[in-house]
CSV table of C-alpha atoms in Angstrom, one decimal:
chain,number,residue,atom,x,y,z
A,1,MET,CA,-25.3,35.3,-22.1
A,2,SER,CA,-25.7,38.5,-24.2
A,3,TYR,CA,-24.8,41.8,-21.7
A,4,PRO,CA,-26.5,44.6,-22.2
A,5,GLU,CA,-24.6,47.7,-24.3
A,6,HIS,CA,-24.6,50.5,-21.2
A,7,LEU,CA,-23.5,48.5,-17.9
A,8,ALA,CA,-24.5,50.6,-15.0
A,9,TYR,CA,-21.5,51.4,-13.0
A,10,PRO,CA,-20.8,53.9,-9.2
A,11,LYS,CA,-20.1,56.5,-10.6
A,12,PRO,CA,-16.2,57.7,-10.8
A,13,ARG,CA,-14.7,58.2,-7.6
A,14,TYR,CA,-10.9,58.5,-8.1
A,15,HIS,CA,-10.6,60.9,-11.4
A,16,GLY,CA,-6.8,60.9,-11.6
A,17,ASP,CA,-5.1,59.3,-15.1
A,18,LYS,CA,-2.4,56.8,-13.2
A,19,GLY,CA,-3.3,55.3,-10.6
A,20,GLU,CA,-2.0,55.3,-7.1
A,21,VAL,CA,0.3,52.9,-5.0
A,22,ASN,CA,-2.5,53.3,-2.4
A,23,ALA,CA,-3.3,49.3,-1.6
A,24,THR,CA,-3.1,47.5,2.0
A,25,PHE,CA,-1.9,44.4,2.9
A,26,ARG,CA,-2.1,42.3,6.6
A,27,THR,CA,-0.3,39.3,7.0
A,28,SER,CA,-2.5,36.1,8.0
A,29,SER,CA,-0.1,35.8,10.7
A,30,THR,CA,-1.0,39.3,12.2
A,31,PRO,CA,-2.4,38.8,15.7
A,32,PRO,CA,-5.9,39.4,16.7
A,33,ASP,CA,-7.1,42.5,17.2
A,34,ILE,CA,-9.2,41.2,20.5
A,35,SER,CA,-9.0,37.7,21.9
A,36,SER,CA,-11.5,36.4,24.6
A,37,SER,CA,-11.7,32.9,26.4
A,38,GLY,CA,-15.0,33.4,23.4
A,39,GLY,CA,-13.3,33.7,20.7
A,40,SER,CA,-11.3,36.1,18.8
A,41,THR,CA,-11.5,39.1,16.0
A,42,HIS,CA,-9.2,40.7,13.8
A,43,TYR,CA,-9.6,43.4,11.9
A,44,LEU,CA,-9.1,43.5,8.4
A,45,ALA,CA,-10.0,46.1,7.1
A,46,THR,CA,-12.3,48.9,8.9
A,47,ASP,CA,-14.9,51.6,8.0
A,48,GLU,CA,-11.6,54.2,8.8
A,49,SER,CA,-9.5,51.9,6.5
A,50,THR,CA,-12.0,51.8,3.8
A,51,GLY,CA,-13.3,55.6,3.5
A,52,GLY,CA,-16.7,54.1,4.9
A,53,GLU,CA,-17.6,51.7,1.6
A,54,PHE,CA,-17.3,48.6,4.0
A,55,GLY,CA,-15.5,46.5,7.0
A,56,LEU,CA,-14.6,43.1,6.9
A,57,TYR,CA,-13.6,41.2,10.5
A,58,LYS,CA,-12.7,37.5,11.0
A,59,VAL,CA,-14.4,36.4,13.5
A,60,GLU,CA,-13.0,33.2,15.5
A,61,LEU,CA,-16.3,31.3,17.9
A,62,GLY,CA,-14.8,28.6,20.3
A,63,ALA,CA,-17.1,25.8,21.1
A,64,ARG,CA,-20.3,26.3,22.5
A,65,SER,CA,-20.3,30.4,21.4
A,66,ALA,CA,-23.0,32.0,22.5
A,67,GLY,CA,-22.6,34.5,18.9
A,68,ALA,CA,-25.6,36.8,18.4
A,69,LYS,CA,-28.4,37.1,19.9
A,70,THR,CA,-31.5,37.6,16.7
A,71,HIS,CA,-30.7,41.7,15.5
A,72,PHE,CA,-30.8,43.9,13.1
A,73,HIS,CA,-29.1,46.5,11.0
A,74,LYS,CA,-31.1,50.2,9.9
A,75,ALA,CA,-27.7,51.2,8.1
A,76,MET,CA,-26.0,48.5,6.9
A,77,SER,CA,-25.6,45.2,5.7
A,78,GLU,CA,-24.4,41.9,7.1
A,79,SER,CA,-22.5,38.5,5.4
A,80,PHE,CA,-21.1,36.0,6.5
A,81,TYR,CA,-19.1,33.6,5.1
A,82,VAL,CA,-17.7,30.1,6.9
A,83,LEU,CA,-14.2,29.9,6.3
A,84,SER,CA,-14.3,26.4,8.7
A,85,GLY,CA,-16.3,24.2,11.9
A,86,GLU,CA,-20.3,25.1,11.4
A,87,LEU,CA,-22.3,28.1,12.7
A,88,GLU,CA,-26.1,28.6,13.3
A,89,LEU,CA,-27.0,31.1,11.9
A,90,TYR,CA,-30.8,32.6,11.9
A,91,ASN,CA,-32.1,33.7,9.0
A,92,GLY,CA,-34.9,35.9,10.3
A,93,GLU,CA,-37.2,32.7,9.6
A,94,LYS,CA,-35.3,29.8,10.8
A,95,TRP,CA,-31.8,28.6,11.7
A,96,VAL,CA,-30.0,27.0,9.0
A,97,THR,CA,-26.1,25.2,9.4
A,98,GLY,CA,-23.6,27.0,7.8
A,99,ARG,CA,-20.5,25.0,7.0
A,100,GLU,CA,-16.9,26.2,5.2
A,101,GLY,CA,-17.8,27.7,2.3
A,102,ASP,CA,-21.5,29.0,2.9
A,103,PHE,CA,-22.5,32.7,2.7
A,104,LEU,CA,-25.4,34.5,4.1
A,105,TYR,CA,-26.1,37.6,2.9
A,106,VAL,CA,-28.9,40.1,5.6
A,107,PRO,CA,-30.1,43.3,3.6
A,108,VAL,CA,-30.4,45.9,5.4
A,109,GLY,CA,-33.3,45.5,8.3
A,110,GLY,CA,-32.9,42.1,7.9
A,111,LEU,CA,-33.1,40.2,11.2
A,112,HIS,CA,-31.0,37.4,11.7
A,113,ALA,CA,-28.4,35.8,14.6
A,114,PHE,CA,-25.7,33.6,15.4
A,115,LYS,CA,-24.0,30.9,17.5
A,116,ASN,CA,-21.5,27.9,17.7
A,117,VAL,CA,-23.4,25.1,19.1
A,118,THR,CA,-21.0,22.2,18.5
A,119,ASP,CA,-17.8,21.7,20.4
A,120,GLU,CA,-15.4,22.7,17.4
A,121,PRO,CA,-14.1,25.8,17.2
A,122,MET,CA,-15.3,27.7,14.1
A,123,SER,CA,-13.7,30.7,11.6
A,124,MET,CA,-16.0,33.4,9.2
A,125,LEU,CA,-16.0,36.4,7.2
A,126,MET,CA,-18.1,38.9,8.5
A,127,LEU,CA,-19.2,41.9,5.9
A,128,PHE,CA,-20.3,45.1,7.1
A,129,SER,CA,-21.8,47.1,4.5
A,130,PRO,CA,-21.8,50.1,4.3
A,131,GLY,CA,-19.1,51.0,7.2
A,132,GLY,CA,-19.3,51.4,10.6
A,133,PRO,CA,-17.1,52.0,13.1
A,134,ARG,CA,-17.7,48.2,14.3
A,135,GLU,CA,-14.6,48.4,16.4
A,136,GLU,CA,-16.3,50.1,19.4
A,137,TYR,CA,-18.9,47.3,19.9
A,138,PHE,CA,-16.8,44.5,19.4
A,139,GLU,CA,-14.7,45.7,22.0
A,140,ARG,CA,-17.2,47.1,25.1
A,141,VAL,CA,-20.3,44.9,24.8
A,142,ALA,CA,-19.5,42.3,26.6
A,143,GLU,CA,-18.0,45.7,29.5
A,144,VAL,CA,-21.5,47.1,28.5
A,145,ALA,CA,-23.4,44.2,28.8
A,146,GLN,CA,-22.3,44.3,33.0
A,147,ARG,CA,-23.7,47.8,33.5
A,148,GLY,CA,-27.7,46.6,33.0
A,149,ALA,CA,-30.2,46.3,30.2
A,150,GLU,CA,-30.9,49.8,29.6
A,151,GLU,CA,-27.6,51.1,29.2
A,152,LEU,CA,-26.9,47.8,26.9
A,153,LYS,CA,-29.4,48.6,25.0
A,154,GLN,CA,-28.9,52.3,24.6
A,155,PHE,CA,-24.8,51.2,23.4
A,156,ARG,CA,-26.2,48.3,20.8
A,157,ILE,CA,-28.6,51.5,19.2
A,158,ARG,CA,-25.6,54.0,18.9
A,159,HIS,CA,-23.5,50.7,17.0
A,160,ASP,CA,-26.8,50.0,14.8
A,161,SER,CA,-27.6,47.3,16.2
A,162,TYR,CA,-31.6,46.7,17.0
A,163,PHE,CA,-31.7,43.5,19.6
A,164,VAL,CA,-35.6,41.8,19.3
A,165,GLU,CA,-35.3,41.3,23.0
A,166,ASP,CA,-34.3,44.9,23.8
A,167,PHE,CA,-38.2,46.0,22.4
A,168,GLU,CA,-40.2,42.7,23.1
A,169,SER,CA,-41.1,44.2,26.6
A,170,GLU,CA,-42.2,47.6,24.9
A,171,ALA,CA,-44.4,45.6,22.5
A,172,GLU,CA,-46.6,44.1,24.6
């Protein structure tokens, strides 16, 4: 395979000559940042820790976990990489079964959803690009859902999550 002589990389953002010691390391034994009866979430790389470049989360869903209904994002893409188990993924057109090593990329504006319909737990990586402050969303969505549909809708919108169900009655 031949490559063009001038490849287009992003413009440099680091302008030093020697590099810096600035990497972060998180051990696999670090406990999850959020745990509930339905699963857990590990904040591997947050919007804050990456300077807004991306957000990376390890999500573990218990058996028969609802996941997220059909929605899209206006500001970021979302990607799913299945580490173990099975996950039903909606790609905007149909449901597909993701298994260990499977990957789904959802561009900005792409409809998507996910759920665990099996009797076994599963684990995946979720990547948001560019990053966004997803932690508040993960930590508070269940609580806000108890307050009613309109407050949940506004919370979701504030977190760049546009759920189809929130806008169905407006379309009628």
